CSV table of C-alpha atoms in Angstrom, one decimal:
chain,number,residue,atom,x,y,z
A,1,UNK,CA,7.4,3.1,1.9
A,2,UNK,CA,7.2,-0.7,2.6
A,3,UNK,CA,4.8,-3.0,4.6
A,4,UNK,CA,6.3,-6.0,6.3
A,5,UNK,CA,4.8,-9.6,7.1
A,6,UNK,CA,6.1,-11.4,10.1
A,7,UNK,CA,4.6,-14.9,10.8
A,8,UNK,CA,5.2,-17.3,13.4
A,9,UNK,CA,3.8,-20.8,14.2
A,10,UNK,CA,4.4,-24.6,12.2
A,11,UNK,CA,4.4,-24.5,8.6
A,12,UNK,CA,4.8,-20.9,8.2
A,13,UNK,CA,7.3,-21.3,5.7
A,14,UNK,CA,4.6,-21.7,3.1
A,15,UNK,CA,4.2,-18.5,2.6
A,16,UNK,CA,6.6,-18.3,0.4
A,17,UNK,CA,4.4,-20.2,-2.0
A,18,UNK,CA,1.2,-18.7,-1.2
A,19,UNK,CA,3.3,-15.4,-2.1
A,20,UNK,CA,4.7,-17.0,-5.1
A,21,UNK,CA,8.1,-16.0,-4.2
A,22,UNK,CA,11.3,-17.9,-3.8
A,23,UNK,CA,12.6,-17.0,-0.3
A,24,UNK,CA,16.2,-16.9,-1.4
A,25,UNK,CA,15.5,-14.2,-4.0
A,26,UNK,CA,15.0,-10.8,-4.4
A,27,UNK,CA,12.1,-9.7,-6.1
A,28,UNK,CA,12.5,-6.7,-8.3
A,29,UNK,CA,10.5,-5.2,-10.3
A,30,UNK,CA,10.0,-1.7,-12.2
A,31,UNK,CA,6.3,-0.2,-11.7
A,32,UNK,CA,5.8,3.1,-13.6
A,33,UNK,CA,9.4,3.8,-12.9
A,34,UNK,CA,9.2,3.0,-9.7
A,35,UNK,CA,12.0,0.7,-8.0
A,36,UNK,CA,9.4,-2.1,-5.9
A,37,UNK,CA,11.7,-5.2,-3.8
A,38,UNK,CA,10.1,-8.0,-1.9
A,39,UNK,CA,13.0,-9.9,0.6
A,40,UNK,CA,12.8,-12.3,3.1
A,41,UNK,CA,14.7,-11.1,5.8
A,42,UNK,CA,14.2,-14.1,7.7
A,43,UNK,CA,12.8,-17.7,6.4
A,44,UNK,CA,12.6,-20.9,8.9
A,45,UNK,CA,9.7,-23.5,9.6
A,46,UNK,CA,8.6,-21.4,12.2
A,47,UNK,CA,9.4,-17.6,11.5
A,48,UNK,CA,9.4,-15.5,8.1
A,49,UNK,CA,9.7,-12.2,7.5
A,50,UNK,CA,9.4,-10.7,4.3
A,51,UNK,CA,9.3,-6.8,3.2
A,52,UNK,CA,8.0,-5.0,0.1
A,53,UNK,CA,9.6,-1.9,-0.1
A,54,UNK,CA,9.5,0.7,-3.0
A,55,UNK,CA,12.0,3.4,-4.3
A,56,UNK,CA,10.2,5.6,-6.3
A,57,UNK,CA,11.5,8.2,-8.7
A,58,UNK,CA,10.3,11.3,-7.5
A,59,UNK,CA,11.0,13.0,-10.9
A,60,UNK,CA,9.0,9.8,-12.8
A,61,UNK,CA,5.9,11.1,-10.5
A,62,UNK,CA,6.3,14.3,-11.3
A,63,UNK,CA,6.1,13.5,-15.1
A,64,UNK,CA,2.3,12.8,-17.1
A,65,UNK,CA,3.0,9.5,-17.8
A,66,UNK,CA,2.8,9.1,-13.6
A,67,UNK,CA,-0.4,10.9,-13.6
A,68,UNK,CA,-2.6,7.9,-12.4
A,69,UNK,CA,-0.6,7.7,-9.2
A,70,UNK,CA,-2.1,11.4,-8.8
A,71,UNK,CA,1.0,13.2,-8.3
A,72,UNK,CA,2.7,16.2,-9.9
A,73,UNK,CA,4.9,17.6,-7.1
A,74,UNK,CA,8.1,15.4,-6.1
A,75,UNK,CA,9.4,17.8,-3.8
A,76,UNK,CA,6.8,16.5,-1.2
A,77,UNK,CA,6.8,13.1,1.2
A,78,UNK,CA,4.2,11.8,-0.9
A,79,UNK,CA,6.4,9.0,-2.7
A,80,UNK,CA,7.9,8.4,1.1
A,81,UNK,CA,4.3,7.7,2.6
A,82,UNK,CA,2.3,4.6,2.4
A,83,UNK,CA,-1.0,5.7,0.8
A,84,UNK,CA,-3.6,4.8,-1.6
A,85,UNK,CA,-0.6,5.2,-4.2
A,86,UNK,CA,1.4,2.0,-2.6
A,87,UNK,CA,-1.3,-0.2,-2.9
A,88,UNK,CA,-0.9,-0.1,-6.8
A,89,UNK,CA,2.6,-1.5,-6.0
A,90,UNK,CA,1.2,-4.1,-3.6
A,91,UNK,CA,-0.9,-5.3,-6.1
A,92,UNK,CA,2.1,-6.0,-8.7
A,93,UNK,CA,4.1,-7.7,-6.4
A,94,UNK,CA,0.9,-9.4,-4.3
A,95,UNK,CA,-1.3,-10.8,-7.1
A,96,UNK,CA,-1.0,-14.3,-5.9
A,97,UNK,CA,-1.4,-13.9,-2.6
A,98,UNK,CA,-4.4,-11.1,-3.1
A,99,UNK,CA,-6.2,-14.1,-5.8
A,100,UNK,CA,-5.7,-16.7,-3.6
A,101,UNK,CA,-4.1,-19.3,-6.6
A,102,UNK,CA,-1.0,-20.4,-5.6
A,103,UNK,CA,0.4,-24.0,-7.5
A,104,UNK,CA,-1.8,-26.3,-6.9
A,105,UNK,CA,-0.7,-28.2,-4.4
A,106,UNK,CA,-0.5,-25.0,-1.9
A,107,UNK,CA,-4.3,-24.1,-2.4
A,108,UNK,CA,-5.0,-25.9,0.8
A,109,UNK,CA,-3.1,-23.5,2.4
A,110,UNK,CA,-4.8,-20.6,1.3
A,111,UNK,CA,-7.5,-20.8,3.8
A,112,UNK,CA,-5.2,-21.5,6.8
A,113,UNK,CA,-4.9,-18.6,9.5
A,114,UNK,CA,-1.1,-18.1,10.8
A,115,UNK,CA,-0.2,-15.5,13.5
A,116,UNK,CA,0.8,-12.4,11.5
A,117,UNK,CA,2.3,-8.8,12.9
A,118,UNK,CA,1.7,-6.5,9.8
A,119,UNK,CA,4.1,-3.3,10.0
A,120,UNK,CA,3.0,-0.8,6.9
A,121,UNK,CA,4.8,3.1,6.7
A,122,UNK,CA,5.4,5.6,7.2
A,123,UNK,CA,1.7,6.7,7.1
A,124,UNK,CA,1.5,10.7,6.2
A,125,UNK,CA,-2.3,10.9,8.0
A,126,UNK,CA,-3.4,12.7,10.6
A,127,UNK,CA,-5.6,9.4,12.0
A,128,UNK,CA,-5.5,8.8,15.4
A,129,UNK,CA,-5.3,5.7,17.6
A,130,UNK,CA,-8.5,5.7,18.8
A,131,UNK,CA,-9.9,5.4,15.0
A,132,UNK,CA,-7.1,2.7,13.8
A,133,UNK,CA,-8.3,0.9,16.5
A,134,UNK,CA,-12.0,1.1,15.4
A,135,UNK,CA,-11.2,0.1,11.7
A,136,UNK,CA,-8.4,-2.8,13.0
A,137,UNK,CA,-10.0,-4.1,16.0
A,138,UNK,CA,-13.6,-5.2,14.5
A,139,UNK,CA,-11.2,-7.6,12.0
A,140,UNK,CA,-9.1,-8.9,14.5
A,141,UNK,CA,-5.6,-7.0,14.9
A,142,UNK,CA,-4.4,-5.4,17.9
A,143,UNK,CA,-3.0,-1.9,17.3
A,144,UNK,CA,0.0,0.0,18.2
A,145,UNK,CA,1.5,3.2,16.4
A,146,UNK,CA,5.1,4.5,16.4
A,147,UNK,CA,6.2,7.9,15.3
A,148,UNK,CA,9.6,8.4,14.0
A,149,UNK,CA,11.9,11.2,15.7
A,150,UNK,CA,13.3,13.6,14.1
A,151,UNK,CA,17.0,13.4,12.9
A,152,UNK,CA,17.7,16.7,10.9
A,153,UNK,CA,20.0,19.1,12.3
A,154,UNK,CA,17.4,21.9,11.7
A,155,UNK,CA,14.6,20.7,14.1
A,156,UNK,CA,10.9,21.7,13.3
A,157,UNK,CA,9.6,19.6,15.2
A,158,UNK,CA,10.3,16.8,17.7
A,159,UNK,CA,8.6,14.2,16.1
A,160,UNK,CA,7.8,13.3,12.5
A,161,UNK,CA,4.1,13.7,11.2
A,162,UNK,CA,4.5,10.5,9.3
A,163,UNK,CA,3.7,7.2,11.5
A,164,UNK,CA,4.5,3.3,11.6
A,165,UNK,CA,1.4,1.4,12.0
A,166,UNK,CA,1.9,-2.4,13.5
A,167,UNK,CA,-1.1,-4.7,13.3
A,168,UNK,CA,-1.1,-7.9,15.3
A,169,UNK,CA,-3.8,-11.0,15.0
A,170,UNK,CA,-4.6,-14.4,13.4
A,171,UNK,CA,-6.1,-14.7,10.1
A,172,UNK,CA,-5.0,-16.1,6.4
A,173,UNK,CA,-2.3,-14.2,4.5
A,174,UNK,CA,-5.1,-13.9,1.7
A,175,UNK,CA,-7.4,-11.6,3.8
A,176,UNK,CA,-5.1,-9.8,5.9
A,177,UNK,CA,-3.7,-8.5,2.4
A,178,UNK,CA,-6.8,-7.9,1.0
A,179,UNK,CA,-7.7,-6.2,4.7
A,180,UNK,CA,-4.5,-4.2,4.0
A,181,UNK,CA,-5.7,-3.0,0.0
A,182,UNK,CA,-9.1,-1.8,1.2
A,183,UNK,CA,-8.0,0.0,4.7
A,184,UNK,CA,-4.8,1.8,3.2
A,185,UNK,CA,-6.5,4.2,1.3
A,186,UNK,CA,-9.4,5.0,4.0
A,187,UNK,CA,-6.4,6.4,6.0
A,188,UNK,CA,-4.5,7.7,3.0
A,189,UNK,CA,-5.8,11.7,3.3
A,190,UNK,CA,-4.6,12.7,-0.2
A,191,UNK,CA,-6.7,10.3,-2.4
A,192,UNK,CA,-9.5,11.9,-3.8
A,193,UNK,CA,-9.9,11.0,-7.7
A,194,UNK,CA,-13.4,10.3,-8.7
A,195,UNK,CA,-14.9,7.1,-8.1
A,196,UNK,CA,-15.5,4.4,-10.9
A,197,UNK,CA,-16.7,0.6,-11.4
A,198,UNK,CA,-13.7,-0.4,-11.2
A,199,UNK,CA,-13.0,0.9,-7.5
A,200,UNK,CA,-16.3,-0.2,-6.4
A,201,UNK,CA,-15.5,-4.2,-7.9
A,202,UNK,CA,-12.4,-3.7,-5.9
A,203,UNK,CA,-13.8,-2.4,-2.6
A,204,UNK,CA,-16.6,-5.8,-3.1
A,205,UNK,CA,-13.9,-8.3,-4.1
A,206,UNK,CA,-11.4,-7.5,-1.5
A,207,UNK,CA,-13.5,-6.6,1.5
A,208,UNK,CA,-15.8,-10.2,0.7
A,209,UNK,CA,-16.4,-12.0,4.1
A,210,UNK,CA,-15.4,-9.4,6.5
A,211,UNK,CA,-16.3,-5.7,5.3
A,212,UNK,CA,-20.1,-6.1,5.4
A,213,UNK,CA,-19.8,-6.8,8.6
A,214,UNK,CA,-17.8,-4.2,9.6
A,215,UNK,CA,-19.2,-1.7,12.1
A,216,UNK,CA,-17.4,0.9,10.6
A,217,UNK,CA,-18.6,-0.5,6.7
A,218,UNK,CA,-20.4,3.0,6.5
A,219,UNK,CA,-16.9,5.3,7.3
A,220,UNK,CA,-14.9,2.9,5.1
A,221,UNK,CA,-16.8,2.9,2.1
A,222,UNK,CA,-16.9,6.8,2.0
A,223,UNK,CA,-13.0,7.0,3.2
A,224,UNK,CA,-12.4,4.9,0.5
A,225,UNK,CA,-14.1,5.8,-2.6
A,226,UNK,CA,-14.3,9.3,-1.6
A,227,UNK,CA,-18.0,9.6,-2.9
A,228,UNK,CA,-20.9,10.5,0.2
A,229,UNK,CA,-23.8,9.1,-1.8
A,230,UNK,CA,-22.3,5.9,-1.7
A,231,UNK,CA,-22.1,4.7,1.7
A,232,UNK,CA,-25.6,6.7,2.3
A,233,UNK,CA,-27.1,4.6,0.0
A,234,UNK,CA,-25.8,1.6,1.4
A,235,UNK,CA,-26.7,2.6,4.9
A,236,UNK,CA,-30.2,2.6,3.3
A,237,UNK,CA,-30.4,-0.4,1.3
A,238,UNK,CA,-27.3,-2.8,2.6
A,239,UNK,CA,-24.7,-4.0,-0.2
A,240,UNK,CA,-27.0,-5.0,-3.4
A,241,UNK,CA,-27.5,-2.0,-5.3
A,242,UNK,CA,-23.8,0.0,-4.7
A,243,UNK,CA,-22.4,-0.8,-8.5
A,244,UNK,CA,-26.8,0.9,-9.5
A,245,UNK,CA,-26.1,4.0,-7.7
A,246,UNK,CA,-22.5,5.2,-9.4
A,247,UNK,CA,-22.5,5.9,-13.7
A,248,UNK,CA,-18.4,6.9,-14.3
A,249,UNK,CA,-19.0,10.3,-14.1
A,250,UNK,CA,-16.5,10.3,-17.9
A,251,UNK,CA,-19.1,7.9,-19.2
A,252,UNK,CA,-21.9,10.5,-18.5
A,253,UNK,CA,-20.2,13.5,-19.4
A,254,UNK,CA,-19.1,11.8,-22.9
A,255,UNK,CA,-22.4,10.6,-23.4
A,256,UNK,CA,-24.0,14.1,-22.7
A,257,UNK,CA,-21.9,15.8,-24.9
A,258,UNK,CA,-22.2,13.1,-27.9
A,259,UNK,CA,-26.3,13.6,-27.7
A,260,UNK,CA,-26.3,17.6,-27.5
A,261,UNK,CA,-24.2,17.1,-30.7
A,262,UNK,CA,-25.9,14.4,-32.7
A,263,UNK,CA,-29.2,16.9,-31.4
A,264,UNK,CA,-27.8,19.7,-33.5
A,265,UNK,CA,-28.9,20.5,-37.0
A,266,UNK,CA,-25.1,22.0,-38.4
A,267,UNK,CA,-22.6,19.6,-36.9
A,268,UNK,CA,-20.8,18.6,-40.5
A,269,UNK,CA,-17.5,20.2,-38.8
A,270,UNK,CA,-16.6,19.3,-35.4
A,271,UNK,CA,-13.5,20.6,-33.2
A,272,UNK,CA,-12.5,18.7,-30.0
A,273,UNK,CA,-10.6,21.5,-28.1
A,274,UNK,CA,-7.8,20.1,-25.4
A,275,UNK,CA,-8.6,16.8,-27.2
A,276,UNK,CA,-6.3,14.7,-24.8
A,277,UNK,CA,-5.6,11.1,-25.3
A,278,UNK,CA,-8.9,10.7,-27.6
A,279,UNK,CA,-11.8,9.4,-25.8
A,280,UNK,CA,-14.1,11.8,-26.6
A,281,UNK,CA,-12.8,12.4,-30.6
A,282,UNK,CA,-13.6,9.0,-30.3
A,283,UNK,CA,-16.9,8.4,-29.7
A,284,UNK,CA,-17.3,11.8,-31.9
A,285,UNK,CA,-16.1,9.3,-34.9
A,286,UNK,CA,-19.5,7.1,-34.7
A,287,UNK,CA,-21.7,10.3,-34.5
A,288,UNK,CA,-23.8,10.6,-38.2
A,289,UNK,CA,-23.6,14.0,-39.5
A,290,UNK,CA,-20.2,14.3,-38.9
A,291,UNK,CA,-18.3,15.1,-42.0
A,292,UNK,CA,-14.7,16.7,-40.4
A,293,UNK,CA,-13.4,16.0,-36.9
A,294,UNK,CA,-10.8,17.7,-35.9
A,295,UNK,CA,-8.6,16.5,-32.8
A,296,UNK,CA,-6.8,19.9,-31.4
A,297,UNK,CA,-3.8,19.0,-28.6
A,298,UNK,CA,-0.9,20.8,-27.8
A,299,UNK,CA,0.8,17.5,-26.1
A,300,UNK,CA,2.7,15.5,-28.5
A,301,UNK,CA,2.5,12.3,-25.8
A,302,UNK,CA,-1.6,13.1,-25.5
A,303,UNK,CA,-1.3,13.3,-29.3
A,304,UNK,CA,0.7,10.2,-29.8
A,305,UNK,CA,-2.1,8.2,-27.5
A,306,UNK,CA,-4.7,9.6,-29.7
A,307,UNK,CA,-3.5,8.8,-32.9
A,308,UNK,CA,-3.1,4.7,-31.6
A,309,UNK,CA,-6.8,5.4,-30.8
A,310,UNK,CA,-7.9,6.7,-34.0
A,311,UNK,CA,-5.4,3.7,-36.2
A,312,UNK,CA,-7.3,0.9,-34.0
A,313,UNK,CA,-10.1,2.2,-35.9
A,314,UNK,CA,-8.8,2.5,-39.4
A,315,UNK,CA,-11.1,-0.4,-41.1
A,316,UNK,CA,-14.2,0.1,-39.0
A,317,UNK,CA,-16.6,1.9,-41.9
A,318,UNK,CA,-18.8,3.8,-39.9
A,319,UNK,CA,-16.0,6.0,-38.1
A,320,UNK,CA,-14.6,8.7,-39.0
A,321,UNK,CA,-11.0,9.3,-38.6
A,322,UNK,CA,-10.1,12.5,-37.0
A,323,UNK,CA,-7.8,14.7,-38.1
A,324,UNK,CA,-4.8,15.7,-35.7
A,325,UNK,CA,-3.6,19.0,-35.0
A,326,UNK,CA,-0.8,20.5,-33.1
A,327,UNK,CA,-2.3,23.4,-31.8
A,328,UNK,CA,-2.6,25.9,-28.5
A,329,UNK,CA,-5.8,27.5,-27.4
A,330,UNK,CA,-3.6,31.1,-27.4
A,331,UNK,CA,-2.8,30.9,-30.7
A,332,UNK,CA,-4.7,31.9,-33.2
A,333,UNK,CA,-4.8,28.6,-35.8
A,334,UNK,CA,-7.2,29.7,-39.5
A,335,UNK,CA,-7.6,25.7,-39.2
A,336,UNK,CA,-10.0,25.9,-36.7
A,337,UNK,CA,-12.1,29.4,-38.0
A,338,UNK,CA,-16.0,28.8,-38.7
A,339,UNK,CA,-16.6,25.2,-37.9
A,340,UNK,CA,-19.9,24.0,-36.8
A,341,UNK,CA,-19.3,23.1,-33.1
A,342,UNK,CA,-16.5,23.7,-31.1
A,343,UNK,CA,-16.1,21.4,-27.4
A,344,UNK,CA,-14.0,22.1,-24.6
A,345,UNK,CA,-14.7,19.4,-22.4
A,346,UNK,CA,-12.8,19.6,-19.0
A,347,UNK,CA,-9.7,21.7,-19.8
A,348,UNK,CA,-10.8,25.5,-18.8
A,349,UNK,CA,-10.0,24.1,-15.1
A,350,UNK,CA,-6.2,23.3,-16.3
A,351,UNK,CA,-5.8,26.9,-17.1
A,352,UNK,CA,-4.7,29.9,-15.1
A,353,UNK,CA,-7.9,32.5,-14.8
A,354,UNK,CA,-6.1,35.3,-16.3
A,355,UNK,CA,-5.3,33.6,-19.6
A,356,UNK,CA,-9.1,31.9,-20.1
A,357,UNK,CA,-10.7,35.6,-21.5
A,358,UNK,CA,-7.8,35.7,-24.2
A,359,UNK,CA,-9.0,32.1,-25.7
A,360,UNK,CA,-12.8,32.9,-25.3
A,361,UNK,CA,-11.9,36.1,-27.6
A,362,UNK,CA,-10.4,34.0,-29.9
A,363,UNK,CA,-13.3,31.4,-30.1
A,364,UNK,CA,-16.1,33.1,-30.0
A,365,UNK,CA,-14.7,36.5,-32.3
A,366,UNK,CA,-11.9,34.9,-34.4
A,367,UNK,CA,-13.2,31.4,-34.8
A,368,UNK,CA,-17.3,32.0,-34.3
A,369,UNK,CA,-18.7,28.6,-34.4
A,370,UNK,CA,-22.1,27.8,-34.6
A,371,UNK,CA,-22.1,25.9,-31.4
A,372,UNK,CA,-19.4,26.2,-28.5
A,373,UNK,CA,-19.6,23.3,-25.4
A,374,UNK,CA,-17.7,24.1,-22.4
A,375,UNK,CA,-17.4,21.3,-19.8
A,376,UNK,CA,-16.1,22.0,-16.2
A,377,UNK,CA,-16.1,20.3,-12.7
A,378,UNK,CA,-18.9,21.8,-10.2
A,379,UNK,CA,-16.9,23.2,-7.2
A,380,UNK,CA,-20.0,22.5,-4.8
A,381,UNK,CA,-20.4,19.1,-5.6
A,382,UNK,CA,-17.0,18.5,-3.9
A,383,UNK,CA,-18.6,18.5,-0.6
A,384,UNK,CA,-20.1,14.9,-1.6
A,385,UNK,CA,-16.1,13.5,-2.2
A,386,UNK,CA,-15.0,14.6,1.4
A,387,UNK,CA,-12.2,16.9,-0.4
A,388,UNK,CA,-12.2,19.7,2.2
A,389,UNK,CA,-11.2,22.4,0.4
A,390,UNK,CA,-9.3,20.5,-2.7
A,391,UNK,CA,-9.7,20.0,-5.9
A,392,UNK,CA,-10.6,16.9,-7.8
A,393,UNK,CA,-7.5,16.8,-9.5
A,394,UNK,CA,-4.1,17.7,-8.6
A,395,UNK,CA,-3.4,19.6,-12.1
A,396,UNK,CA,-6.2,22.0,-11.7
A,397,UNK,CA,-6.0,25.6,-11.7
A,398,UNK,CA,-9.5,26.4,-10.3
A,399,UNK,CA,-13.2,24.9,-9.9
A,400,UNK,CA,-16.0,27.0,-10.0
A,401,UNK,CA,-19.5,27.1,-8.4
A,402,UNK,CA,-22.0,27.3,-10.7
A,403,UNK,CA,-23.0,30.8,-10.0
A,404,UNK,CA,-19.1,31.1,-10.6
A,405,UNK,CA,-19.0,29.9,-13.9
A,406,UNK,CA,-22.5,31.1,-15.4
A,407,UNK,CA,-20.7,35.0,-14.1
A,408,UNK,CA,-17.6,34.1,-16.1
A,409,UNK,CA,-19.8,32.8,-19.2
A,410,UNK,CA,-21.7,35.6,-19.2
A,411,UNK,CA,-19.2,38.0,-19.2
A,412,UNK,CA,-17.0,36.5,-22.0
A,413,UNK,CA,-20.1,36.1,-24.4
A,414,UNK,CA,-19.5,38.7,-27.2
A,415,UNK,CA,-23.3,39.4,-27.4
A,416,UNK,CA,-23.8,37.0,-30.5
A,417,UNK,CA,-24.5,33.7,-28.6
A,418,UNK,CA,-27.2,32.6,-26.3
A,419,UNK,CA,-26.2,30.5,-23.3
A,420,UNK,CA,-27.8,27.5,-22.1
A,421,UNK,CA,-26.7,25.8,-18.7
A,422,UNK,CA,-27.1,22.8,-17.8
A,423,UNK,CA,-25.4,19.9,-15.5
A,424,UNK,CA,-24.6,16.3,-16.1
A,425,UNK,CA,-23.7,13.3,-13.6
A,426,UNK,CA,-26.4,12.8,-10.3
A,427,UNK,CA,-27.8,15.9,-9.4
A,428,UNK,CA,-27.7,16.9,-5.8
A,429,UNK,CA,-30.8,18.8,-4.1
A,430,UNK,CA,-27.8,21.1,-2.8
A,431,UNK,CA,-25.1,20.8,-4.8
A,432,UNK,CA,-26.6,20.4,-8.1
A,433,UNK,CA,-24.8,18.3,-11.0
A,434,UNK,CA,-21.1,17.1,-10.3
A,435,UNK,CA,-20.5,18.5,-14.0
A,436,UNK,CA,-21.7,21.8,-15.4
A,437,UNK,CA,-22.0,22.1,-18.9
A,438,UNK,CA,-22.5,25.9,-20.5
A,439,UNK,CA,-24.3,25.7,-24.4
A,440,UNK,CA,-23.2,28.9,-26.2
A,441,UNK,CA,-25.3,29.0,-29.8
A,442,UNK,CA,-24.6,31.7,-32.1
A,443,UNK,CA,-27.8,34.0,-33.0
A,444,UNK,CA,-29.5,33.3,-36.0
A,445,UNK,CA,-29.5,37.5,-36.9
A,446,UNK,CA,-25.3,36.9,-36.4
């Protein structure tokens, strides 16, 4: 995947500094694994041409410690495709030009327009012309598209489904870049993680001075961030209150599940189920009551970022350090019998069906806790991310309405626990909660 930057004109060979990078050099640099090269193909007074292009490992993406590029296939043409993933490399090799701080005596330069053709592919979307040239146009660019023919001696198809997009207009390198790292991922069909802060400080800083404007701001904001409720809201009330109407859906979910907990009266032993990297036997650590904490996590990497979690925390008095265990959900472990509460937060989805009514038999018969949480995403919700018919995240085995997953709570209850449903995140008159959360409490004649 690469983009390249052509300019022509007088002085276009500062670009080099506004880039930060020497013109007689190649830039490499590993990303995640990932192989990502800036050259100049050409440098003179009046023409440069410069390309980023990136190798990536298709077995590194496949791997978990490439799981925030969203990825766990690398027999695909994912890490061939220019999509939301690339602009995490543009942003490693681009910081200076995307900030606008070159050395000093270049910042003049920063706000000077050249006349740029941006070439960025191949592009694995099924966008059309017509709608490139809506979201292109508005800021300037002329449009023209070129798909690639097909080469392989086994001929599907005549031409390739991936395309080369070529942008031509006059602007400074800082905002066509920034133009670039906001309109990628709008016509990137596979993103679809959950929007955060962070994505929203992004979309503001990078689309300053041209996106409000936009007549397509509306489409772009909910290509983008993947989240309906967004750009409907700022249809409604214009840019001020965006960062108001998102809470980090993690935040929430943590901080629902830390209150039911500090809530209960029996809490002295608490297991966190699927524990992960931490983050939630975290914030279980501050919660009063708590006498044992038990971290259960059958990945040693998951277990390995815990634990740097938990030592960070070694002199703060008022947490409690967890205990790690090596341990599966399918296995029965004598550790882990008659403990207070029990919380499986977001891992039933990472399961196959068949094997879920197996570990329920073991928690609620073999372990019986007082309390058992059970987090899991709300298949419905969906709908307000613009998946389609996907899932929220690549590794998961199902998502379940909520009529769905109050049947299969129901049905794995032994008859000794009374269930209690309820959903956390923005509710939805339609779609209810983006989270549902299931409360089984063991009966008191148990």
């Amino acid at each position: 995947m690469q983009l390249t930057i052509k300019a022509e004109g007088e002085h276009v060979n500062v670009l080099s500094h506004l880039l930060a990078k020497n013109p007689y050099r190649l830039y490499e640099r590993d990303v995640n694994g990932h192989l990502v090269r800036l050259f100049f193909s050409h440098f003179s007074t009046n023409f440069v041409e410069v390309t980023i292009f990136v190798t990536p490992d298709p077995i590194e993406l496949s791997r978990n410690s490439a799981r925030s590029f969203d990825i766990t296939s690398y027999i695909n043409d994912r890490e061939f495709a220019v999509s939301s993933i690339f602009c995490t490399f543009l942003r490693s090799a681009l910081g200076t030009a995307l900030n606008g701080k070159p050395k000093d005596p270049y910042l003049p330069w920063v706000d000077h327009p050249f006349s740029f053709e941006f070439s960025f592919g191949p592009l694995a979307s099924a966008t059309s012309l017509s709608l490139l040239k809506r979201l292109f146009e508005p800021i300037g660019f002329s449009v023209s598209t070129h798909f690639a023919e097909q080469k392989a001696p086994l001929t599907i198809k005549e031409k390739s489904s991936a395309q080369m997009i070529t942008l031509k207009g006059r602007t400074t390198l800082q905002t066509g870049i920034r133009q670039l790292f906001v309109l990628i991922p709008v016509l990137d069909d596979y993103k679809h993680y959950f929007i955060d802060e962070k994505e929203i400080d992004k979309m503001k800083r990078y689309g300053e001075g041209w996106l409000d404007d936009h007549p397509e701001r509306a489409y772009i904001y909910e290509k983008a961030l993947r989240f309906k409720a967004i750009y409907d809201h700022t249809q409604q009330k214009g840019d001020q209150p965006i960062k108001e109407t998102v809470i980090r859906l993690n935040d929430r979910r943590y901080e629902t599940i830390i209150q039911k907990v500090s809530d209960l009266e029996k809490k002295a032993s608490v297991v966190d189920l699927g524990s992960g990297e931490g983050k939630l036997t975290v914030k279980l650590g501050y919660v009063k009551g708590i006498k044992e904490l038990l971290a259960v996590e059958p990945s040693e990497m998951a277990m390995t970022r815990a634990l740097r979690q938990f030592t960070k925390r070694t002199q703060e008095s008022d947490f409690l350090q967890p205990t790690p265990i090596r341990s599966s959900l399918f296995y029965y472990d004598n550790r882990l019998q008659n403990k207070d509460v029990i919380i499986l937060c977001e891992v039933i989805e990472h399961i196959e069906e068949y094997r879920l009514p197996k570990m329920m038999k073991m928690i609620l018969t073999n372990y019986r806790p007082h309390t058992l949480f059970i987090s899991t995403p709300n298949y419905e919700y969906n709908q307000l991310y613009n998946m389609g018919d996907g899932y929220r995240h690549s590794d998961h085995r199902f998502e379940w309405t909520r009529d769905q997953f109050q049947t299969w709570c129901k049905e794995n209850n032994t008859g000794f626990y009374d269930l209690t449903f309820t959903g956390i995140g923005e509710e939805h008159e339609q779609f209810g909660h983006p989270t549902q959360l299931c409360h089984f409490q063991r009966k008191e004649t148990d």
